Short mmCIF file of C-alpha atoms and ligand atoms in Angstrom, two decimals:
data_model
loop_
_atom_site.label_atom_id
_atom_site.label_comp_id
_atom_site.label_asym_id
_atom_site.label_seq_id
_atom_site.Cartn_x
_atom_site.Cartn_y
_atom_site.Cartn_z
CA MET A 1 -11.32 -24.81 -1.45
CA ALA A 2 -8.94 -22.15 -2.31
CA LYS A 3 -5.52 -21.94 -1.14
CA ILE A 4 -5.04 -18.81 1.84
CA ILE A 5 -2.19 -16.04 0.82
CA ASP A 6 -1.52 -15.36 4.33
CA GLY A 7 -0.12 -11.69 4.36
CA ASN A 8 1.53 -12.08 7.59
CA ARG A 9 3.17 -14.95 6.72
CA ILE A 10 5.31 -13.50 3.62
CA ALA A 11 5.68 -10.39 5.20
CA GLN A 12 7.48 -11.51 8.11
CA GLN A 13 9.84 -13.12 5.25
CA ILE A 14 10.53 -9.49 4.30
CA HIS A 15 11.13 -8.58 8.16
CA GLN A 16 13.94 -10.62 9.02
CA GLU A 17 15.66 -9.61 5.44
CA ILE A 18 15.30 -5.89 5.83
CA GLU A 19 16.20 -5.97 9.76
CA GLU A 20 19.26 -7.73 8.62
CA GLN A 21 20.17 -4.81 6.19
CA VAL A 22 19.22 -2.44 8.25
CA ARG A 23 21.25 -3.47 11.22
CA ALA A 24 24.38 -4.05 8.25
CA LEU A 25 23.52 0.09 7.49
CA ARG A 26 23.96 0.69 11.53
CA THR A 27 27.49 -0.25 11.33
CA GLN A 28 27.99 2.06 8.71
CA GLY A 29 27.27 4.58 11.31
CA VAL A 30 23.34 5.20 9.08
CA GLN A 31 20.49 4.70 11.37
CA PRO A 32 17.39 5.01 8.49
CA CYS A 33 14.80 6.69 10.23
CA LEU A 34 10.79 7.62 9.11
CA ALA A 35 8.97 10.77 9.76
CA VAL A 36 4.92 10.67 10.06
CA ILE A 37 2.67 13.11 9.74
CA LEU A 38 -0.56 12.77 10.45
CA VAL A 39 -3.07 15.73 10.98
CA GLY A 40 -6.38 16.06 13.08
CA GLU A 41 -8.14 13.37 14.14
CA ASP A 42 -9.86 10.45 11.44
CA PRO A 43 -9.81 7.41 13.85
CA ALA A 44 -8.34 4.60 11.01
CA SER A 45 -5.64 7.55 10.78
CA LEU A 46 -4.88 6.99 14.12
CA VAL A 47 -4.84 3.51 13.86
CA TYR A 48 -3.11 3.01 10.41
CA VAL A 49 -0.12 5.57 12.29
CA GLY A 50 0.49 3.72 15.10
CA ARG A 51 0.89 0.76 12.97
CA LYS A 52 3.16 2.11 10.77
CA GLN A 53 5.13 3.50 14.11
CA LYS A 54 5.07 -0.12 15.56
CA ALA A 55 6.59 -1.59 12.09
CA CYS A 56 9.07 0.48 12.69
CA GLU A 57 10.45 -0.18 16.57
CA GLN A 58 10.26 -4.17 14.99
CA PHE A 59 12.14 -3.57 11.76
CA GLY A 60 14.68 -1.15 13.19
CA ILE A 61 14.22 2.11 11.66
CA ALA A 62 13.71 5.27 14.01
CA SER A 63 10.43 7.10 13.29
CA ARG A 64 9.39 10.20 14.00
CA THR A 65 5.18 10.63 15.06
CA LEU A 66 4.36 14.31 14.55
CA ARG A 67 0.69 14.66 15.28
CA TYR A 68 -1.32 17.98 14.53
CA GLY A 69 -4.51 19.13 15.17
CA ALA A 70 -7.11 19.81 12.66
CA ASP A 71 -6.40 23.52 12.34
CA PHE A 72 -2.60 22.92 11.56
CA SER A 73 -2.59 25.36 8.77
CA GLU A 74 -1.40 24.54 5.19
CA HIS A 75 1.53 27.16 5.95
CA GLU A 76 2.63 25.50 9.10
CA LEU A 77 2.50 21.63 7.69
CA LEU A 78 4.32 23.16 4.61
CA GLN A 79 7.27 24.27 6.49
CA LEU A 80 7.87 21.29 8.76
CA ILE A 81 7.61 19.59 5.50
CA GLY A 82 10.80 21.62 3.89
CA GLU A 83 12.75 21.48 7.73
CA LEU A 84 12.32 17.59 7.19
CA ASN A 85 13.39 17.95 3.76
CA SER A 86 16.62 18.98 4.70
CA ASP A 87 17.32 17.20 7.86
CA SER A 88 19.49 14.92 6.70
CA SER A 89 18.72 12.47 9.76
CA VAL A 90 15.16 11.47 8.23
CA HIS A 91 15.24 9.42 5.53
CA GLY A 92 11.88 9.20 4.98
CA ILE A 93 9.23 11.28 4.97
CA LEU A 94 5.00 10.44 5.68
CA VAL A 95 1.75 12.49 5.38
CA GLN A 96 -1.07 10.25 6.42
CA LEU A 97 -3.95 10.83 4.17
CA PRO A 98 -6.91 11.82 3.90
CA LEU A 99 -5.85 15.21 5.56
CA PRO A 100 -8.39 17.65 6.43
CA HIS A 101 -10.53 19.35 4.05
CA SER A 102 -9.00 22.45 4.55
CA LEU A 103 -5.85 21.24 3.17
CA SER A 104 -4.59 20.54 0.21
CA SER A 105 -3.20 17.29 -0.16
CA SER A 106 -1.20 17.92 -3.35
CA ARG A 107 0.26 20.87 -2.54
CA VAL A 108 1.49 19.06 0.58
CA ILE A 109 2.66 15.83 -1.19
CA GLN A 110 4.61 18.18 -3.77
CA ALA A 111 6.29 19.87 -0.70
CA ILE A 112 8.28 16.30 0.13
CA ALA A 113 11.62 16.27 -1.90
CA PRO A 114 10.95 13.35 -4.20
CA GLU A 115 13.94 11.31 -2.46
CA LYS A 116 12.20 11.06 0.62
CA ASP A 117 9.09 10.35 -0.44
CA VAL A 118 8.91 6.33 0.67
CA ASP A 119 5.11 6.48 0.12
CA GLY A 120 6.06 6.85 -3.90
CA PHE A 121 2.92 9.41 -4.21
CA HIS A 122 4.89 12.64 -5.20
CA PRO A 123 4.47 13.83 -9.04
CA VAL A 124 8.24 12.91 -9.81
CA ASN A 125 7.90 9.74 -8.56
CA ARG A 126 4.47 8.59 -9.96
CA GLY A 127 6.19 10.17 -13.44
CA LYS A 128 8.99 7.31 -12.85
CA LEU A 129 6.46 4.97 -12.18
CA ALA A 130 4.89 5.32 -15.55
CA ALA A 131 8.08 5.35 -17.34
CA GLY A 132 9.32 2.74 -16.26
CA GLU A 133 12.28 4.13 -14.16
CA GLU A 134 13.78 3.35 -10.27
CA CYS A 135 11.60 5.34 -7.98
CA TYR A 136 9.81 4.86 -4.76
CA ALA A 137 6.62 2.31 -5.84
CA PRO A 138 3.24 3.17 -4.41
CA CYS A 139 3.29 0.91 -1.19
CA THR A 140 -0.04 -1.21 -1.92
CA PRO A 141 0.66 -2.03 -5.22
CA ALA A 142 4.13 -2.68 -4.77
CA GLY A 143 2.86 -5.03 -1.74
CA ILE A 144 0.62 -6.87 -3.75
CA GLN A 145 2.72 -7.23 -6.56
CA GLU A 146 5.96 -9.02 -4.48
CA MET A 147 2.98 -11.13 -2.51
CA LEU A 148 1.59 -12.32 -6.34
CA ILE A 149 6.15 -13.19 -6.72
CA ARG A 150 6.90 -15.03 -3.10
CA GLU A 151 3.67 -17.22 -3.54
CA LYS A 152 5.12 -18.09 -7.08
CA ILE A 153 2.18 -16.96 -8.59
CA ASP A 154 2.80 -16.43 -12.21
CA ILE A 155 1.64 -13.02 -13.70
CA ALA A 156 3.62 -13.41 -16.82
CA GLY A 157 0.97 -13.29 -19.57
CA LYS A 158 -1.94 -13.92 -17.57
CA HIS A 159 -5.15 -11.63 -17.34
CA VAL A 160 -4.77 -9.78 -14.44
CA VAL A 161 -8.72 -7.55 -13.77
CA ILE A 162 -8.30 -4.93 -11.52
CA VAL A 163 -11.30 -3.06 -9.51
CA GLY A 164 -10.57 0.45 -8.58
CA ARG A 165 -8.76 3.15 -10.56
CA SER A 166 -7.21 5.20 -7.39
CA GLY A 167 -3.90 7.17 -7.73
CA ILE A 168 -2.63 5.31 -4.84
CA VAL A 169 -3.84 1.36 -5.25
CA GLY A 170 -5.83 0.77 -9.09
CA MET A 171 -3.91 2.82 -11.10
CA PRO A 172 -0.40 2.27 -10.12
CA LEU A 173 -0.90 -1.17 -9.90
CA ALA A 174 -2.05 -1.27 -13.29
CA VAL A 175 1.24 0.63 -14.61
CA MET A 176 3.19 -1.54 -12.75
CA LEU A 177 2.02 -5.16 -13.37
CA ALA A 178 1.61 -4.30 -17.49
CA GLN A 179 4.98 -3.64 -17.66
CA LYS A 180 7.89 -5.26 -19.53
CA LYS A 181 9.87 -6.52 -16.14
CA PRO A 182 10.08 -9.80 -14.55
CA GLY A 183 6.96 -9.80 -11.99
CA ALA A 184 4.83 -7.93 -14.32
CA ASN A 185 3.70 -8.25 -18.15
CA ALA A 186 0.30 -9.01 -17.85
CA THR A 187 -2.41 -8.02 -20.01
CA VAL A 188 -4.38 -5.82 -17.72
CA THR A 189 -7.71 -4.64 -17.32
CA LEU A 190 -8.69 -1.96 -15.16
CA CYS A 191 -12.98 -1.72 -14.15
CA HIS A 192 -14.21 1.52 -12.17
CA THR A 193 -17.89 2.95 -11.74
CA GLY A 194 -17.98 3.96 -15.37
CA THR A 195 -17.55 -0.33 -16.64
CA ARG A 196 -20.41 -1.41 -17.87
CA ASP A 197 -20.90 -5.23 -16.70
CA LEU A 198 -18.37 -5.43 -14.09
CA SER A 199 -18.98 -9.22 -13.81
CA TYR A 200 -18.40 -9.70 -18.08
CA HIS A 201 -14.53 -8.29 -17.24
CA THR A 202 -14.28 -9.96 -13.76
CA ARG A 203 -15.26 -13.56 -15.30
CA GLN A 204 -12.40 -13.14 -17.64
CA ALA A 205 -10.10 -12.67 -14.93
CA GLU A 206 -6.91 -15.45 -13.88
CA ILE A 207 -5.74 -12.65 -11.34
CA LEU A 208 -8.35 -10.47 -10.04
CA ILE A 209 -7.72 -7.63 -7.69
CA VAL A 210 -10.45 -5.70 -6.10
CA ALA A 211 -9.87 -2.19 -4.84
CA SER A 212 -13.20 -0.86 -4.70
CA GLY A 213 -13.78 0.20 -0.73
CA ARG A 214 -16.78 -1.38 -0.95
CA ALA A 215 -17.83 -4.74 0.56
CA GLY A 216 -19.48 -7.49 -1.49
CA THR A 217 -17.96 -6.07 -4.84
CA ILE A 218 -17.04 -9.48 -5.84
CA THR A 219 -19.79 -12.33 -5.04
CA GLY A 220 -19.25 -15.67 -5.88
CA GLU A 221 -20.82 -15.68 -9.42
CA MET A 222 -18.38 -12.96 -11.00
CA VAL A 223 -15.42 -14.73 -10.86
CA GLN A 224 -13.98 -18.08 -12.89
CA GLU A 225 -12.79 -21.26 -11.11
CA GLY A 226 -9.44 -21.56 -10.32
CA CYS A 227 -8.76 -17.41 -10.27
CA VAL A 228 -6.49 -15.62 -7.71
CA VAL A 229 -7.85 -13.54 -6.24
CA ILE A 230 -6.39 -10.20 -4.00
CA ASP A 231 -8.84 -8.70 -1.89
CA VAL A 232 -7.20 -5.11 -1.41
CA GLY A 233 -11.06 -3.22 0.67
CA VAL A 234 -10.69 -3.06 3.91
CA ASN A 235 -14.48 -2.02 5.27
CA ARG A 236 -15.44 -1.53 8.69
CA ILE A 237 -18.98 -3.84 9.23
CA VAL A 238 -21.32 -3.21 12.50
CA ASP A 239 -20.60 -6.16 14.95
CA SER A 240 -22.17 -6.25 18.37
CA THR A 241 -20.50 -9.31 19.22
CA HIS A 242 -17.14 -8.18 18.16
CA PRO A 243 -15.28 -6.47 21.38
CA LYS A 244 -14.88 -3.45 19.10
CA GLY A 245 -18.72 -3.60 18.05
CA TYR A 246 -17.21 -4.19 14.38
CA ARG A 247 -15.16 -6.29 12.02
CA LEU A 248 -13.21 -5.72 9.11
CA VAL A 249 -14.07 -7.44 5.88
CA GLY A 250 -12.70 -6.97 2.44
CA ASP A 251 -14.63 -5.70 -0.85
CA VAL A 252 -14.49 -9.23 -1.66
CA ASP A 253 -17.29 -11.91 -0.55
CA PHE A 254 -14.95 -14.11 0.87
CA ALA A 255 -17.03 -17.13 2.15
CA ALA A 256 -18.96 -17.93 -1.81
CA VAL A 257 -15.27 -17.05 -3.53
CA GLU A 258 -13.00 -19.30 -1.43
CA LYS A 259 -15.38 -22.19 -2.76
CA LYS A 260 -14.00 -20.99 -6.74
CA ALA A 261 -10.65 -19.35 -6.45
CA ALA A 262 -7.34 -21.33 -6.18
CA ALA A 263 -6.01 -18.70 -4.06
CA ILE A 264 -7.57 -16.05 -2.28
CA SER A 265 -6.17 -13.34 -0.01
CA PRO A 266 -7.63 -13.02 3.61
CA VAL A 267 -8.52 -9.37 5.09
CA PRO A 268 -7.49 -8.69 7.64
CA GLY A 269 -3.87 -10.09 7.17
CA GLY A 270 -3.62 -10.14 3.54
CA VAL A 271 -2.54 -7.35 1.85
CA GLY A 272 -2.39 -4.86 4.98
CA PRO A 273 1.04 -6.19 6.06
CA MET A 274 2.23 -6.12 2.74
CA THR A 275 1.95 -2.26 2.35
CA ILE A 276 3.76 -2.08 5.74
CA ALA A 277 6.51 -4.20 4.89
CA MET A 278 6.67 -2.47 1.64
CA LEU A 279 7.22 1.35 3.68
CA MET A 280 9.81 -0.46 5.57
CA LYS A 281 11.42 -1.48 2.60
CA ASN A 282 11.01 1.82 0.75
CA THR A 283 12.79 3.75 3.86
CA LEU A 284 15.83 1.53 4.01
CA GLN A 285 16.44 2.15 0.28
CA ALA A 286 15.68 5.65 0.95
CA ALA A 287 18.49 5.93 3.84
CA ARG A 288 20.56 3.77 1.68
CA LYS A 289 20.54 5.89 -1.12
CA GLN A 290 21.11 9.15 0.94
CA SER A 291 23.78 7.80 2.99
CA ALA A 292 25.71 7.03 -0.23
CA GLY A 293 24.50 10.68 -1.39
CA VAL A 294 22.34 8.74 -4.28
CA SER A 295 19.18 10.84 -5.07
P1 NAP B 1 -11.05 4.68 -3.89
O1 NAP B 1 -10.65 6.28 -4.05
O2 NAP B 1 -12.28 4.82 -3.08
O3 NAP B 1 -11.28 4.34 -5.04
C1 NAP B 1 -12.20 3.41 -5.36
C2 NAP B 1 -12.14 2.78 -6.59
O4 NAP B 1 -12.94 1.92 -6.90
C3 NAP B 1 -12.62 3.51 -7.69
O5 NAP B 1 -11.55 4.24 -8.79
C4 NAP B 1 -14.15 3.69 -8.50
O6 NAP B 1 -14.47 3.88 -9.28
C5 NAP B 1 -14.07 1.88 -7.77
N1 NAP B 1 -15.51 1.46 -7.54
C6 NAP B 1 -16.01 1.96 -6.64
N2 NAP B 1 -17.00 0.86 -6.38
C7 NAP B 1 -16.81 0.16 -7.72
C8 NAP B 1 -17.90 -0.84 -8.18
N3 NAP B 1 -18.65 -1.27 -7.54
N4 NAP B 1 -17.53 -0.78 -9.47
C9 NAP B 1 -16.45 -1.16 -9.83
N5 NAP B 1 -15.66 0.11 -9.44
C10 NAP B 1 -15.93 0.85 -8.36
O7 NAP B 1 -10.62 3.75 -2.72
P2 NAP B 1 -8.88 3.31 -2.42
O8 NAP B 1 -8.39 4.33 -1.88
O9 NAP B 1 -8.18 2.76 -3.63
O10 NAP B 1 -9.29 2.15 -1.59
C11 NAP B 1 -9.82 0.86 -1.48
C12 NAP B 1 -9.92 0.09 -1.07
O11 NAP B 1 -8.73 -0.41 -0.31
C13 NAP B 1 -9.91 0.66 0.68
O12 NAP B 1 -11.41 -0.33 1.18
C14 NAP B 1 -9.29 0.68 1.56
O13 NAP B 1 -9.36 0.83 2.65
C15 NAP B 1 -8.20 0.09 0.96
N6 NAP B 1 -6.75 0.01 0.81
C16 NAP B 1 -6.29 -0.55 1.56
C17 NAP B 1 -5.05 -0.58 2.00
C18 NAP B 1 -4.05 -1.46 2.75
O14 NAP B 1 -2.52 -1.47 3.03
N7 NAP B 1 -4.54 -3.28 2.89
C19 NAP B 1 -4.33 0.21 1.36
C20 NAP B 1 -4.99 1.38 0.75
C21 NAP B 1 -6.79 0.94 0.31
P3 NAP B 1 -14.22 5.59 -9.93
O15 NAP B 1 -13.01 5.91 -9.91
O16 NAP B 1 -14.86 4.96 -10.94
O17 NAP B 1 -14.95 6.27 -8.61
#
């Protein structure tokens, strides 16, 4: 049976470290602050924004949640971001995605000052990440890398197979793990819907990271004995026995893969808490840099 990688436990360790650093910054008169913008009524986005707000409270980070209806115009949103960019009491700005179809996510993200882009989605931060320069790394890939490092799973020299090439998970993660840096230096294969024979690739993986957004993408036959599996997916499955009427599952058939893997992250309680912890870390970093006058 696989070792279960407990994202809640690791995030709790990070919580303690960050809380201490936030306290130290406060004694210097700096209160880290994150502004979270939510446009529309997407139910999953409401849950995610609530979690970020709660995490800020727990980590000692001030938060401003700014909620608008789906009729909020792009002009108004860009104006709001401009105001937050020039507000020195706000160190991080996050726009919850997806935005309603009437708004351009790319124009909105580009309006955020790169030094306040704690989600790491601005093209400047993406470019710096690809160039191996210091930047705000996107929170989910950063959380996965941190999870592997803290679990003492050696990444260097390993064959890492990533399923999914989105701009927020798979692609930046591939870039990060392939770099010649500590906690990286892996041989990376990036799979997507254009990949011929997905299971050929997944069976080669010493570390398999799955972010396809589809339950059951990885079955027991698709992994080799002793691999490490990180399940990023979050899928709602209708379940009338559950109080909410649904339950959350990942992209991996947990019961089957657990029997073969050396270690596996569960859903929920795996990558999710790590993503939030990295958002808090980026916000702390932003506050520290901005208060020191470093961009
Ligand atoms: P996305 O934008 O929909 O991207 C999915 C990627 O998976 C695409 O690159 C797609 O390929 C690929 N894919 C889909 N089905 C595949 C298959 N059968 N074989 C091979 N590749 C396949 O999703 P995302 O935003 O990256 O998110 C992925 C999952 O992670 C979602 O369930 C999301 O909710 C979850 N997530 C969790 C967290 C967290 O903190 N826990 C954070 C972010 C995302 P193409 O490019 O060819 O279409």
